[in-house]
């Protein structure tokens, strides 16, 4: 049973336009959400996060929106650049015990930004 | 600040052989994770350590997989014997531990294992 779902395996966007990557989750215990970016042959790198007490977090060209009632979050990239082409993973965090947190990942969305 | 170091980068073995992966986390990071990423999937947690104690190993196939974190720093993950379905990238990650506060995990480059 997938607790974190990224239903779009791929997305193509023109350079300069907005990229919107979506993520849904089912576990109401998740209270912290993260986006990771992954280039081929590299490990995932942290991009941006949001706590469940917020509905928006912005960092430069990247904004994450959280809709708790819908159990949905999205990552907006504006403007999109060719260097943003990568696989983006949505991850959700819950307390795994003793104050320690555990990440559950979605399957990823491959973003291609076309020059 | 040095990142998470993993070795080897690539490994090819025959089924039923054994293999071991090594990870050195970021200095000062108390929490260490091993993830398995099968092609086309997201990373799946195998085991999580807090210092040298195991927090969660519920998804570790214990009949063939084992992991240890001696002295709460470096960690090794072993597979014995390997099966074809173990072909994947094995990612090590580490994070700071702040009680009751989630923090982002930093990943190594991973070890790509191919079992033939």
Coordinates of C-alpha atoms in Angstrom, one line a residue:
Chain A
X1 CA 0.0 0.0 0.0
X2 CA 1.6 3.2 -1.2
X3 CA 1.3 5.9 1.4
X4 CA 2.9 8.6 -0.8
X5 CA 1.7 8.8 -4.4
X6 CA 3.1 10.7 -7.3
X7 CA 0.7 9.9 -10.1
X8 CA 2.5 11.5 -12.9
X9 CA 5.6 9.6 -13.9
X10 CA 6.8 12.4 -16.2
X11 CA 6.2 16.0 -17.0
X12 CA 7.5 18.2 -19.9
X13 CA 7.6 22.0 -19.6
X14 CA 8.9 24.8 -21.7
X15 CA 11.8 26.8 -20.3
X16 CA 10.5 29.9 -18.5
X17 CA 7.1 28.4 -17.8
X18 CA 5.8 27.0 -14.5
X19 CA 6.3 23.4 -13.5
X20 CA 3.8 21.9 -11.1
X21 CA 4.5 18.6 -9.5
X22 CA 1.9 16.9 -7.5
X23 CA 1.9 14.5 -4.6
X24 CA -0.9 12.8 -2.5
X25 CA -0.6 11.0 0.8
X26 CA -2.8 8.7 2.8
X27 CA -1.3 8.5 6.2
X28 CA -2.7 11.3 8.5
X29 CA 0.2 10.8 10.9
X30 CA 2.6 12.5 8.4
X31 CA 3.5 15.9 9.7
X32 CA 6.4 17.0 7.6
X33 CA 6.8 16.9 3.9
X34 CA 9.9 17.2 1.7
X35 CA 10.8 17.4 -1.9
X36 CA 14.0 15.8 -3.2
X37 CA 15.7 16.2 -6.6
X38 CA 17.7 13.5 -8.2
X39 CA 20.1 13.6 -11.1
X40 CA 21.2 10.3 -12.8
X41 CA 23.9 8.4 -10.9
X42 CA 23.6 10.7 -7.9
X43 CA 21.8 10.4 -4.6
X44 CA 18.7 12.5 -4.0
X45 CA 19.3 16.1 -2.7
X46 CA 17.0 18.0 -0.5
X47 CA 15.1 20.8 -2.2
X48 CA 12.4 22.2 0.1
X49 CA 10.2 21.2 3.0
X50 CA 7.0 22.2 4.7
X51 CA 5.6 21.5 8.1
X52 CA 2.0 20.4 8.5
X53 CA 1.3 23.6 10.5
X54 CA 1.9 25.7 7.3
X55 CA 0.2 25.7 3.9
X56 CA 3.0 27.3 1.9
X57 CA 6.7 27.6 1.9
X58 CA 8.8 29.5 -0.6
X59 CA 12.5 29.3 -1.4
X60 CA 13.5 31.3 -4.5
X61 CA 12.0 29.8 -7.6
X62 CA 10.5 26.9 -5.6
X63 CA 7.3 26.9 -3.6
X64 CA 5.6 24.0 -1.9
X65 CA 1.9 24.1 -1.1
X66 CA 0.2 21.8 1.4
X67 CA -3.6 21.1 1.5
X68 CA -4.0 19.0 4.6
X69 CA -7.7 18.4 4.2
X70 CA -7.1 17.0 0.7
X71 CA -3.9 15.2 1.8
X72 CA -2.2 16.8 -1.2
X73 CA 0.9 18.8 -1.8
X74 CA 2.5 20.4 -4.8
X75 CA 5.8 21.8 -5.9
X76 CA 5.8 24.9 -8.1
X77 CA 9.0 25.9 -10.0
X78 CA 8.8 29.3 -11.6
X79 CA 10.4 30.0 -14.0
X80 CA 11.5 26.5 -15.0
X81 CA 15.1 26.2 -16.3
X82 CA 16.8 23.4 -18.2
X83 CA 19.0 22.6 -15.2
X84 CA 15.8 21.7 -13.3
X85 CA 15.4 18.6 -15.5
X86 CA 15.6 15.7 -13.0
X87 CA 13.5 13.2 -11.1
X88 CA 11.6 14.8 -8.2
X89 CA 10.6 12.8 -5.2
X90 CA 8.0 13.7 -2.7
X91 CA 8.6 12.4 0.8
X92 CA 6.6 12.5 4.0
X93 CA 7.8 12.2 7.5
X94 CA 6.4 10.6 10.6
X95 CA 7.7 10.0 14.1
X96 CA 9.2 6.5 14.0
X97 CA 9.6 6.4 17.8
X98 CA 11.9 7.9 20.4
X99 CA 11.6 11.3 18.8
X100 CA 13.2 10.0 15.5
X101 CA 11.7 10.6 12.1
X102 CA 11.3 8.3 9.1
X103 CA 10.8 9.3 5.5
X104 CA 8.4 7.6 3.1
X105 CA 9.0 8.4 -0.6
X106 CA 6.8 8.5 -3.7
X107 CA 7.9 6.9 -6.9
X108 CA 9.1 10.2 -8.4
X109 CA 8.2 12.4 -11.3
X110 CA 10.7 13.0 -14.1
X111 CA 10.7 16.6 -15.1
X112 CA 12.0 17.7 -18.5
X113 CA 12.5 21.4 -19.1
X114 CA 12.7 22.0 -22.8
X115 CA 14.9 25.0 -23.9
Chain B
X1 CA 31.2 20.0 5.1
X2 CA 31.8 16.5 3.7
X3 CA 28.8 14.6 2.5
X4 CA 27.7 11.1 3.0
X5 CA 30.3 8.7 1.6
X6 CA 29.4 5.3 0.2
X7 CA 31.4 2.5 -1.3
X8 CA 31.6 0.8 -3.7
X9 CA 29.8 2.8 -6.4
X10 CA 29.0 -0.3 -8.4
X11 CA 29.0 -4.0 -7.8
X12 CA 28.1 -7.0 -9.9
X13 CA 27.7 -10.4 -8.3
X14 CA 26.2 -13.7 -9.1
X15 CA 23.1 -14.9 -7.3
X16 CA 23.7 -16.7 -4.1
X17 CA 26.9 -14.7 -3.5
X18 CA 27.3 -12.3 -0.7
X19 CA 28.0 -8.6 -0.8
X20 CA 28.7 -5.7 1.6
X21 CA 28.2 -2.0 1.3
X22 CA 29.8 0.7 3.5
X23 CA 28.6 4.1 4.5
X24 CA 30.2 7.0 6.4
X25 CA 27.6 9.6 7.4
X26 CA 28.0 13.3 7.8
X27 CA 30.0 14.1 11.0
X28 CA 27.7 14.6 14.0
X29 CA 24.6 13.1 12.4
X30 CA 23.1 10.7 14.8
X31 CA 20.5 9.1 12.5
X32 CA 21.6 6.8 9.7
X33 CA 19.3 5.2 7.1
X34 CA 19.7 2.5 4.5
X35 CA 17.3 2.7 1.6
X36 CA 16.8 0.4 -1.4
X37 CA 15.8 2.0 -4.7
X38 CA 14.6 -0.4 -7.4
X39 CA 14.5 1.0 -10.9
X40 CA 11.4 3.2 -11.4
X41 CA 10.5 3.2 -7.8
X42 CA 11.1 5.6 -4.9
X43 CA 13.6 4.8 -2.2
X44 CA 12.3 2.3 0.3
X45 CA 13.6 2.3 3.9
X46 CA 15.4 -0.9 4.9
X47 CA 16.7 0.1 8.3
X48 CA 17.1 3.2 10.5
X49 CA 19.7 3.7 13.2
X50 CA 19.8 6.2 16.0
X51 CA 23.5 6.3 17.1
X52 CA 24.3 2.6 17.2
X53 CA 20.8 1.4 18.1
X54 CA 18.2 0.2 15.6
X55 CA 15.0 2.4 15.5
X56 CA 13.2 0.5 12.7
X57 CA 14.1 -2.5 10.7
X58 CA 10.6 -3.7 9.9
X59 CA 11.2 -3.7 6.1
X60 CA 14.6 -5.4 6.2
X61 CA 14.5 -9.0 4.8
X62 CA 16.3 -10.4 7.8
X63 CA 16.8 -13.9 6.4
X64 CA 19.3 -12.4 4.0
X65 CA 20.0 -8.8 4.9
X66 CA 21.9 -7.5 7.9
X67 CA 23.2 -4.2 9.0
X68 CA 25.3 -2.8 11.8
X69 CA 26.5 0.6 12.9
X70 CA 29.5 0.1 15.1
X71 CA 30.3 3.0 17.5
X72 CA 27.4 5.0 16.1
X73 CA 29.4 6.2 13.1
X74 CA 30.1 4.1 10.0
X75 CA 27.6 1.4 8.9
X76 CA 27.7 -1.7 6.8
X77 CA 24.8 -3.4 5.0
X78 CA 25.3 -7.0 4.0
X79 CA 23.3 -9.3 1.7
X80 CA 23.9 -13.1 2.0
X81 CA 22.9 -14.8 -0.2
X82 CA 21.9 -12.4 -2.9
X83 CA 18.9 -12.9 -5.2
X84 CA 18.1 -11.5 -8.6
X85 CA 15.5 -9.2 -7.1
X86 CA 18.1 -7.5 -4.9
X87 CA 19.4 -5.6 -8.0
X88 CA 18.9 -2.0 -7.0
X89 CA 20.6 1.1 -5.8
X90 CA 21.4 1.1 -2.1
X91 CA 21.3 4.5 -0.6
X92 CA 22.7 5.6 2.7
X93 CA 21.4 8.8 4.3
X94 CA 22.0 10.6 7.5
X95 CA 20.3 13.4 9.5
X96 CA 20.8 15.4 12.6
X97 CA 18.8 14.3 15.6
X98 CA 16.7 16.9 17.2
X99 CA 14.2 15.4 19.6
X100 CA 10.7 15.6 18.3
X101 CA 11.7 17.7 15.3
X102 CA 12.0 16.3 11.8
X103 CA 15.0 17.3 9.8
X104 CA 16.0 16.6 6.2
X105 CA 18.1 13.6 5.4
X106 CA 21.3 13.9 3.3
X107 CA 22.0 11.1 0.9
X108 CA 25.1 9.5 -0.5
X109 CA 25.6 8.7 -4.2
X110 CA 24.5 5.1 -3.6
X111 CA 25.8 1.7 -4.6
X112 CA 24.4 0.2 -7.7
X113 CA 24.1 -3.6 -7.2
X114 CA 23.5 -5.9 -10.2
X115 CA 22.8 -9.6 -9.4
X116 CA 23.2 -11.9 -12.4

